[in-house]
Coordinates of C-alpha atoms and ligand atoms in Angstrom, one line a residue:
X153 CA 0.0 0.0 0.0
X154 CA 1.7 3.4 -0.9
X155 CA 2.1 5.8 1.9
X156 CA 2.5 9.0 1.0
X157 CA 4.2 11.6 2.8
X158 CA 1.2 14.0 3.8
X159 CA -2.5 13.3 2.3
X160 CA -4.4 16.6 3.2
X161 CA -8.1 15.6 2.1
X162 CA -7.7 12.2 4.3
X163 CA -8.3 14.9 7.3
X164 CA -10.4 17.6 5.6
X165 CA -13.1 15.1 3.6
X166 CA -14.9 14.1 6.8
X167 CA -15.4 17.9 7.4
X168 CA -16.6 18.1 3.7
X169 CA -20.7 19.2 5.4
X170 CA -19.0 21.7 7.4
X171 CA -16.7 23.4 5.0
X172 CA -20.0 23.4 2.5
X173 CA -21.9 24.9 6.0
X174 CA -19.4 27.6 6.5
X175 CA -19.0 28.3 2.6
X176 CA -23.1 28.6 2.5
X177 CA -22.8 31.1 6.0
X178 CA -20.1 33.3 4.1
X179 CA -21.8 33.1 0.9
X180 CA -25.1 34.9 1.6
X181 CA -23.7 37.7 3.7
X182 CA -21.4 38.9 0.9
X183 CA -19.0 39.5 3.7
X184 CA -15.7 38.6 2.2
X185 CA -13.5 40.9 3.7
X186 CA -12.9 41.2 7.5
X187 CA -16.4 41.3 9.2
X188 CA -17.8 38.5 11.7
X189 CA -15.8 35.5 10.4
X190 CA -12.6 37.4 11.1
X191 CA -13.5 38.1 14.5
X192 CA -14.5 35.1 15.3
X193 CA -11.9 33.2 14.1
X194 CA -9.5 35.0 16.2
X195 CA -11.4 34.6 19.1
X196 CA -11.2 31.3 18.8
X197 CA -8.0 30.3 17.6
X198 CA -6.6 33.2 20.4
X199 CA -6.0 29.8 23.4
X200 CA -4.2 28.0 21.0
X201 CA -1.7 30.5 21.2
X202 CA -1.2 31.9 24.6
X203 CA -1.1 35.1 23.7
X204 CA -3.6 38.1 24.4
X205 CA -4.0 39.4 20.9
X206 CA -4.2 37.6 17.3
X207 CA -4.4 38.9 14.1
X208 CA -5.1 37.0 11.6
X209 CA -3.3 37.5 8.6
X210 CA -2.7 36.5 4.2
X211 CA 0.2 33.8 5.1
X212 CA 3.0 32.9 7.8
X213 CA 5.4 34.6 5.5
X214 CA 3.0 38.2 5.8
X215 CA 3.1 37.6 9.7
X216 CA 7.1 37.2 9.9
X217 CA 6.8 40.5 7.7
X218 CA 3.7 42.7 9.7
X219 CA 5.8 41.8 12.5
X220 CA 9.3 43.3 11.1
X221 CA 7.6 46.7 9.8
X222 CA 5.5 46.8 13.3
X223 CA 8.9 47.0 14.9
X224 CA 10.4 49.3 12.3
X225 CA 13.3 46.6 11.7
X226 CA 14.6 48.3 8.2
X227 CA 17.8 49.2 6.8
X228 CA 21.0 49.8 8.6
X229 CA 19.6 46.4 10.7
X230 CA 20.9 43.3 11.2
X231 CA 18.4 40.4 12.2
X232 CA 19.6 36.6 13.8
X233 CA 17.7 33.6 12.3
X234 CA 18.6 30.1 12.2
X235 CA 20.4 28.9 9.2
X236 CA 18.7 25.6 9.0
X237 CA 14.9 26.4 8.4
X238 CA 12.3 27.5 5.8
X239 CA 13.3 30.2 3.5
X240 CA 10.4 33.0 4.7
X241 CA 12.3 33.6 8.0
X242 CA 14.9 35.4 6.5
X243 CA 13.4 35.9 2.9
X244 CA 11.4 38.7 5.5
X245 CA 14.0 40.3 6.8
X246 CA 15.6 41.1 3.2
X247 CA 12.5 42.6 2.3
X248 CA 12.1 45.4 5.0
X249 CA 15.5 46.2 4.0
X250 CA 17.5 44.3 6.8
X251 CA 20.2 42.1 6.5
X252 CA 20.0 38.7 8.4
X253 CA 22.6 36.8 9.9
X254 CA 22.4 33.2 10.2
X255 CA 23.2 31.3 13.2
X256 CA 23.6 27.5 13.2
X257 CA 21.7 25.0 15.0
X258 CA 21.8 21.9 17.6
X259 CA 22.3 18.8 16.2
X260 CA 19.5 17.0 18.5
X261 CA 16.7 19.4 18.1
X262 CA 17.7 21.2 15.1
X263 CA 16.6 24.5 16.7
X264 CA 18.7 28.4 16.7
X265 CA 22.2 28.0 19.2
X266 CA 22.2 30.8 20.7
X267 CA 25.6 30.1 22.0
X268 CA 26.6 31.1 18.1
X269 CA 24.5 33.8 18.3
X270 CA 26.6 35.2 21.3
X271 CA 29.1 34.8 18.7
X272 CA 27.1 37.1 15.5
X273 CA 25.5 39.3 17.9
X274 CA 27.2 43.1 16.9
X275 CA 25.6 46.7 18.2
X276 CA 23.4 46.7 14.7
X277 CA 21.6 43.7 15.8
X278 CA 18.2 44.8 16.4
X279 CA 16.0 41.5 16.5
X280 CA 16.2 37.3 16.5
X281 CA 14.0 35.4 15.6
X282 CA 13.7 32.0 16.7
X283 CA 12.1 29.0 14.9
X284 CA 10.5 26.1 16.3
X285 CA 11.2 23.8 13.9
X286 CA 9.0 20.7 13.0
X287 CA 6.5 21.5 15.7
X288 CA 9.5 22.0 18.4
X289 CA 9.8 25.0 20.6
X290 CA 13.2 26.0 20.5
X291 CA 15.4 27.2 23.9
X292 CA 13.2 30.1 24.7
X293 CA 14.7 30.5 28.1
X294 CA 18.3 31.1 26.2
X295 CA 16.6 33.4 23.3
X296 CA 15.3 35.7 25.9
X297 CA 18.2 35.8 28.6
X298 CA 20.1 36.6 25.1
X299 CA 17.3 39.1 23.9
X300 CA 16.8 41.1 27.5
X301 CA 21.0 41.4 27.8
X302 CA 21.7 43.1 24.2
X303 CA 17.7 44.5 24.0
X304 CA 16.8 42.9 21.1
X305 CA 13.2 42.4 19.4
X306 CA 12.0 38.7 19.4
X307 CA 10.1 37.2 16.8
X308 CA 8.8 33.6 17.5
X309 CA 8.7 31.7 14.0
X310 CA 5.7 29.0 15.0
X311 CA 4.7 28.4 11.4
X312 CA 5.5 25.0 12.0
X313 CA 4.4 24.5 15.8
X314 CA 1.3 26.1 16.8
X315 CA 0.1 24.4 20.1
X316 CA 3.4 23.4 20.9
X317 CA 4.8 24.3 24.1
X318 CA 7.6 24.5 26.5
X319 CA 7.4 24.2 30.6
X320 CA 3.9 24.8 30.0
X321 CA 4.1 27.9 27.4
X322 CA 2.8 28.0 24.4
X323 CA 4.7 28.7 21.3
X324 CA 4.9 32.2 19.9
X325 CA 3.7 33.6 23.1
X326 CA 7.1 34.3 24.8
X327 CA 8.6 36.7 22.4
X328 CA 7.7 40.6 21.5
X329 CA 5.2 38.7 18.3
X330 CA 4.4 35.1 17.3
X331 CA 3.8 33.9 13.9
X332 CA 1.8 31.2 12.6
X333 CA 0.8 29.8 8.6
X334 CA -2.1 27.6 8.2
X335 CA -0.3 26.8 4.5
X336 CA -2.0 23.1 4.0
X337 CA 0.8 21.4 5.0
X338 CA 1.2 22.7 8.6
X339 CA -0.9 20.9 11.5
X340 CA -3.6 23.3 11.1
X341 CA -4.0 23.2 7.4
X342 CA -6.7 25.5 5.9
X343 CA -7.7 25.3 2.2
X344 CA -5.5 28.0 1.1
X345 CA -2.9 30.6 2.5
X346 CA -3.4 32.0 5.6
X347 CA -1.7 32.7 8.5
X348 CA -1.5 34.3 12.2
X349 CA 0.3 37.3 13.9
X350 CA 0.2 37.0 17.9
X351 CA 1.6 39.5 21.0
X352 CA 1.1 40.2 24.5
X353 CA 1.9 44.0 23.5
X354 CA -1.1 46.4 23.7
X355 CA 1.0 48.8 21.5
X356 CA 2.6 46.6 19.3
X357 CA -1.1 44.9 18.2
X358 CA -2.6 47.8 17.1
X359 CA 0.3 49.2 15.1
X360 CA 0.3 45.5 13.4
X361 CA -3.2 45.5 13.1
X362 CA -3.3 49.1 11.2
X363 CA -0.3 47.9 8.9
X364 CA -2.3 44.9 8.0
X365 CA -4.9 46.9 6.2
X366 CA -2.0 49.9 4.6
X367 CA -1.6 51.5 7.8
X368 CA -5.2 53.4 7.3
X369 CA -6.9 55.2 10.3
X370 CA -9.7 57.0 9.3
X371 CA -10.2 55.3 5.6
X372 CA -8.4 56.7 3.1
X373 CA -6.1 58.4 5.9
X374 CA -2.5 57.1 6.2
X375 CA -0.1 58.1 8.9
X376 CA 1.9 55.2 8.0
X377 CA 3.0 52.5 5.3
X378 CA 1.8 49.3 5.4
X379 CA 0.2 46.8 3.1
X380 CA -2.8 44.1 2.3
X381 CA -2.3 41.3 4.8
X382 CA -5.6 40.6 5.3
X383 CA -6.7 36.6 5.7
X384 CA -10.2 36.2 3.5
X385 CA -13.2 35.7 5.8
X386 CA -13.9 32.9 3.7
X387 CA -10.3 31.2 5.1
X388 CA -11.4 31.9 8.3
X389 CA -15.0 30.1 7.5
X390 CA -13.0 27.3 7.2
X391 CA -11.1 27.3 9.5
X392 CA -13.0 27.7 12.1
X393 CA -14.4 24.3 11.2
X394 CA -10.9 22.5 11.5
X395 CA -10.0 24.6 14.8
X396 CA -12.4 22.5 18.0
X397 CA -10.6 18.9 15.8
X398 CA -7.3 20.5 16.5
X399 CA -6.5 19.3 20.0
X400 CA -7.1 15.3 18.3
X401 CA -5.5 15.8 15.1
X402 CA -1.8 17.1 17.5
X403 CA -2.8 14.1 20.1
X404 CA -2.8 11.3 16.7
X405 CA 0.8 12.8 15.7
X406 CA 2.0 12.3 18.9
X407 CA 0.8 8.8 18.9
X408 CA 2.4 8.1 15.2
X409 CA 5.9 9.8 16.7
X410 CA 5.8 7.6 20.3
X411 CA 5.3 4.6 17.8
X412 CA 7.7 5.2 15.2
X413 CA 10.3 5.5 18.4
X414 CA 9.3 2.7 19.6
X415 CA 9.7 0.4 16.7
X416 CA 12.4 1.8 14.9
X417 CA 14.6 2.2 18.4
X418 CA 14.4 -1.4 18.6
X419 CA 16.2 -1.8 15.0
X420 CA 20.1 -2.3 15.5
X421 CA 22.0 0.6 14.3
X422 CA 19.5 3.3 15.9
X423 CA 20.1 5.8 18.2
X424 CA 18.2 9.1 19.5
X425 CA 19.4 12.0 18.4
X426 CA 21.5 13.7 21.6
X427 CA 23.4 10.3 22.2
X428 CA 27.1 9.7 20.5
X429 CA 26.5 9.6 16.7
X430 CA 28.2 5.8 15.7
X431 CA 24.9 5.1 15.0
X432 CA 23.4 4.5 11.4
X433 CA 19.9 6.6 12.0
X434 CA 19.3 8.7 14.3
X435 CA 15.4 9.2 15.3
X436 CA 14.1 13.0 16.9
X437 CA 13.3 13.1 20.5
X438 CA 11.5 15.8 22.7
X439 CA 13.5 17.5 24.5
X440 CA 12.8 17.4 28.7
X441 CA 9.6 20.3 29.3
X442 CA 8.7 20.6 25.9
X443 CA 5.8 19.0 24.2
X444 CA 6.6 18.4 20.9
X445 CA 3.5 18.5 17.7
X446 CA 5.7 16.8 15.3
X447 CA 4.9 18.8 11.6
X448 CA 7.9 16.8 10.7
X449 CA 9.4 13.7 12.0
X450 CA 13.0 14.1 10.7
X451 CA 15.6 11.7 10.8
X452 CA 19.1 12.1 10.3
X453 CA 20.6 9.5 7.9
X454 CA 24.7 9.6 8.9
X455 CA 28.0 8.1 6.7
X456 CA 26.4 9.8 3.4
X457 CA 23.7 7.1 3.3
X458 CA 20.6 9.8 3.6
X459 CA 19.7 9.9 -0.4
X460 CA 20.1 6.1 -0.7
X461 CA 17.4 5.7 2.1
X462 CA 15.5 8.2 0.2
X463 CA 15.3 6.3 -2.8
X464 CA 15.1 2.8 -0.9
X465 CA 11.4 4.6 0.8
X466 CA 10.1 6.2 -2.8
X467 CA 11.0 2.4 -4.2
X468 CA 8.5 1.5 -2.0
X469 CA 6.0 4.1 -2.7
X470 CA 6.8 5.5 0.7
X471 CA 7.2 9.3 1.0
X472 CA 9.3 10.8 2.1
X473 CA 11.4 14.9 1.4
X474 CA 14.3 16.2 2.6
X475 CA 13.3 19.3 4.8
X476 CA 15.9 21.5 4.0
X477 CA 18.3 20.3 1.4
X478 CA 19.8 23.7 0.9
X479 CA 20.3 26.2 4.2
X480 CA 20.1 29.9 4.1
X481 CA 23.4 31.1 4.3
X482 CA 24.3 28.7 0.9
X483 CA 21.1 30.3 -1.3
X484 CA 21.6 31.9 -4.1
X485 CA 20.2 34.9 -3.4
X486 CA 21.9 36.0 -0.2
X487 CA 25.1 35.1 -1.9
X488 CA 25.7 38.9 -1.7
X489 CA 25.6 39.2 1.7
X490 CA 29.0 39.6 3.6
X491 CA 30.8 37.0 5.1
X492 CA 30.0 38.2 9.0
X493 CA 26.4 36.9 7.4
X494 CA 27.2 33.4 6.5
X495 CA 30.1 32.3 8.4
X496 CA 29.8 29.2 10.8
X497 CA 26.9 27.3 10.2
X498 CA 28.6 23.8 9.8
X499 CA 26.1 22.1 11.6
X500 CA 23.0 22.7 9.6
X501 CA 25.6 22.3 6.7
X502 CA 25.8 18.5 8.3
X503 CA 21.9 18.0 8.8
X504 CA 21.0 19.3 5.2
X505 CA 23.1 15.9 4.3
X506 CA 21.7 13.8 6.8
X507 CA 17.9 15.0 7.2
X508 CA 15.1 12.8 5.5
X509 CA 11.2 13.4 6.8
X510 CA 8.8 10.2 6.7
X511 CA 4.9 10.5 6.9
X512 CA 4.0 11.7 10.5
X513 CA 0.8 13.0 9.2
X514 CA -2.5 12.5 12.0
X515 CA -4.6 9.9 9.5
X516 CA -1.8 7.6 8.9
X517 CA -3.0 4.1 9.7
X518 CA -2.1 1.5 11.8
X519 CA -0.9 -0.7 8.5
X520 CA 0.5 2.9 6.9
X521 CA 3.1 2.9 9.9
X522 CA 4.4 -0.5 10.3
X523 CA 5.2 -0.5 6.6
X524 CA 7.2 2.4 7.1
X525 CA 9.1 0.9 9.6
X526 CA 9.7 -2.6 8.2
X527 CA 10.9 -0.4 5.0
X528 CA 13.2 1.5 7.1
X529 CA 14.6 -1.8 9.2
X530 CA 14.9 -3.8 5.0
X531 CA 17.5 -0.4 4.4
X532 CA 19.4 -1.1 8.0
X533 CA 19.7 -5.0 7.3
Ligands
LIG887 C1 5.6 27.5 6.4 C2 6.6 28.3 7.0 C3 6.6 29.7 6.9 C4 5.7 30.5 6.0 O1 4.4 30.3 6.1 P1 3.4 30.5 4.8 O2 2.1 30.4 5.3 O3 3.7 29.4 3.8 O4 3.8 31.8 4.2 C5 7.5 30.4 7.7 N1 8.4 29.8 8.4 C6 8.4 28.5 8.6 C7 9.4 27.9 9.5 C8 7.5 27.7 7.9 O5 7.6 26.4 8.0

């Protein structure tokens, strides 16, 4: 039976009445911008996040940006991001004009070191922004020690984790904003773009929220530049219909990821990922205090064997991607930036070899998983 890597309609189908329900409600108000739907999205997706104010906004990528121009990050800046992670992170910072600096990550859970961002930090370093990557808060009790001594801005990248937490805190509800993407892919998929800006700043939230509609107060009055980062009410629509699943859809990938470390722990040659590396996969683990909602359960494939365990898993008709192949600071388009930009990032140099995801997604079956484990134990035989 092919397994593929993510299969987005085996969650949304069974909600196929209530999308058509909240497509019919949307429908015959004519309200397709902002109004009720807006509103009460927010509401309700506002406890998922910890934070007192969301905003919901056109994408992740828009949130990581609103939150850049709401703290007037521009040129003459320099911003920390991780050098291992989706592009948007730092794609953002370029575009207000910024210059980002990328900081490696841990090995074990593939998050920002900020012990190399001691390292970067310089007095034009006006913001970091963490990313908790594959549904994995990252060390927020570093980031902020870090951000409080050199008073820096701090943007939590949660595309990838919303719900997650850490010693009881929820992701993107620590820093100055928190950033979320309902891109289909992401554990809160909606049928579209759309994503979500968070803070526990008064201030900051309504400067954000007048930037997300061109920075106009009155209409057709603007004291300052923003832009059209509005999410459709229709998104929200459907949204709203995924959101009171949400809590069983994080609970099944949590069952898939206790199982795939289970079984594949057992398989000689397998190792978690903070132990010594002789081993010929390593599985993730949650770290101590965090609870992990595992967008991606990422292996790491040492000895230069990653692409032949690839193939081995799509000979199978098992998916599988490499999440990232390329890092930031090797992209062709920052390839301009100075050296003091790209210097020592070895270890997600390292991972972008060894990384491999497998299907982690909430409707895998019982049958989907043990296949993809007696695949993976065939490759280590
Ligand atoms: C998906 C993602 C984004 C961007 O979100 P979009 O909604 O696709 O714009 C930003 N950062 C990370 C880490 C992501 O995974």
């Amino acid at each position: 039976m092919p397994v593929p890597l993510l299969d987005v309609n085996a969650q949304n189908h069974p909600l196929h009445d209530g999308f058509t329900a909240a497509f019919e409600r949307v429908f015959k108000t004519g309200h397709f911008i902002m109004g009720e739907e807006i509103a009460g999205f927010e509401r309700e997706v506002q406890p998922l996040t910890g934070a007192s104010h969301a905003l919901s906004v056109s994408s992740g990528t828009d949130a990581i940006l609103l939150a850049l121009m709401a703290l007037e990050v521009g040129p003459g800046d320099e911003v920390l991001c991780p050098a291992f992670t989706f592009f948007a992170t730092a794609g953002c910072v370029s575009r207000v004009g910024a210059t980002p600096i990328f900081v490696d990550v841990l090995p074990d859970t593939f998050n920002i070191d900020i012990a190399d961002a001691r390292a970067k930090v310089t007095s034009k370093t006006k913001a970091i922004i963490p990313v908790h990557l594959f549904g994995q808060c990252a060390n927020m009790e570093a980031v902020m020690e870090f951000a409080n001594e050199h008073l820096l801005h701090v943007i939590e990248d949660a595309a990838q984790a919303i719900g997650a937490s850490r010693h009881g805190t929820l992701a993107g509800s620590i820093g100055h904003f928190g950033c979320y993407s309902f891109f289909p892919s992401k554990n809160l998929g909606g049928l579209g773009d759309g994503g979500l800006l968070v803070t526990n700043d008064g201030d900051l939230a309504l400067r954000a929220k007048s930037l997300r509609n061109h920075g106009m107060e009155p209409k057709y009055y603007h004291s300052h530049i923003g832009g059209n980062f509005r999410m459709d009410a229709l998104q929200a629509a459907f949204l709203r219909v995924k959101l009171p699943h949400y809590a069983g859809y994080t609970k099944q990938r949590q069952v898939n990821a206790a199982f795939y470390q289970e079984q594949l722990s057992k398989l000689p040659g397998t190792a978690f990922s903070s132990q010594p590396a002789d081993a010929k996969l390593l599985l993730p683990y949650c770290e101590e205090g965090n609870q992990h909602i595992w967008n991606q359960f990422t292996l790491r494939v040492p000895g230069g064997r990653r692409d032949a365990l690839k193939q081995h898993l799509l000979d199978l008709k098992i998916g599988c991607e490499i999440y990232y192949p390329v890092t930031l600071d090797q992209q062709a388009c920052f390839a301009h930036l100075p050296e003091s930009s790209l210097r020592g990032c070895e270890v997600s140099h390292q991972l972008a070899e060894e990384v491999l995801s497998i299907p982690i997604y909430s409707e895998l079956t019982e049958s989907q998983k043990t296949e993809v484990v007696a695949a993976i134990a065939a490759f280590l035989n």
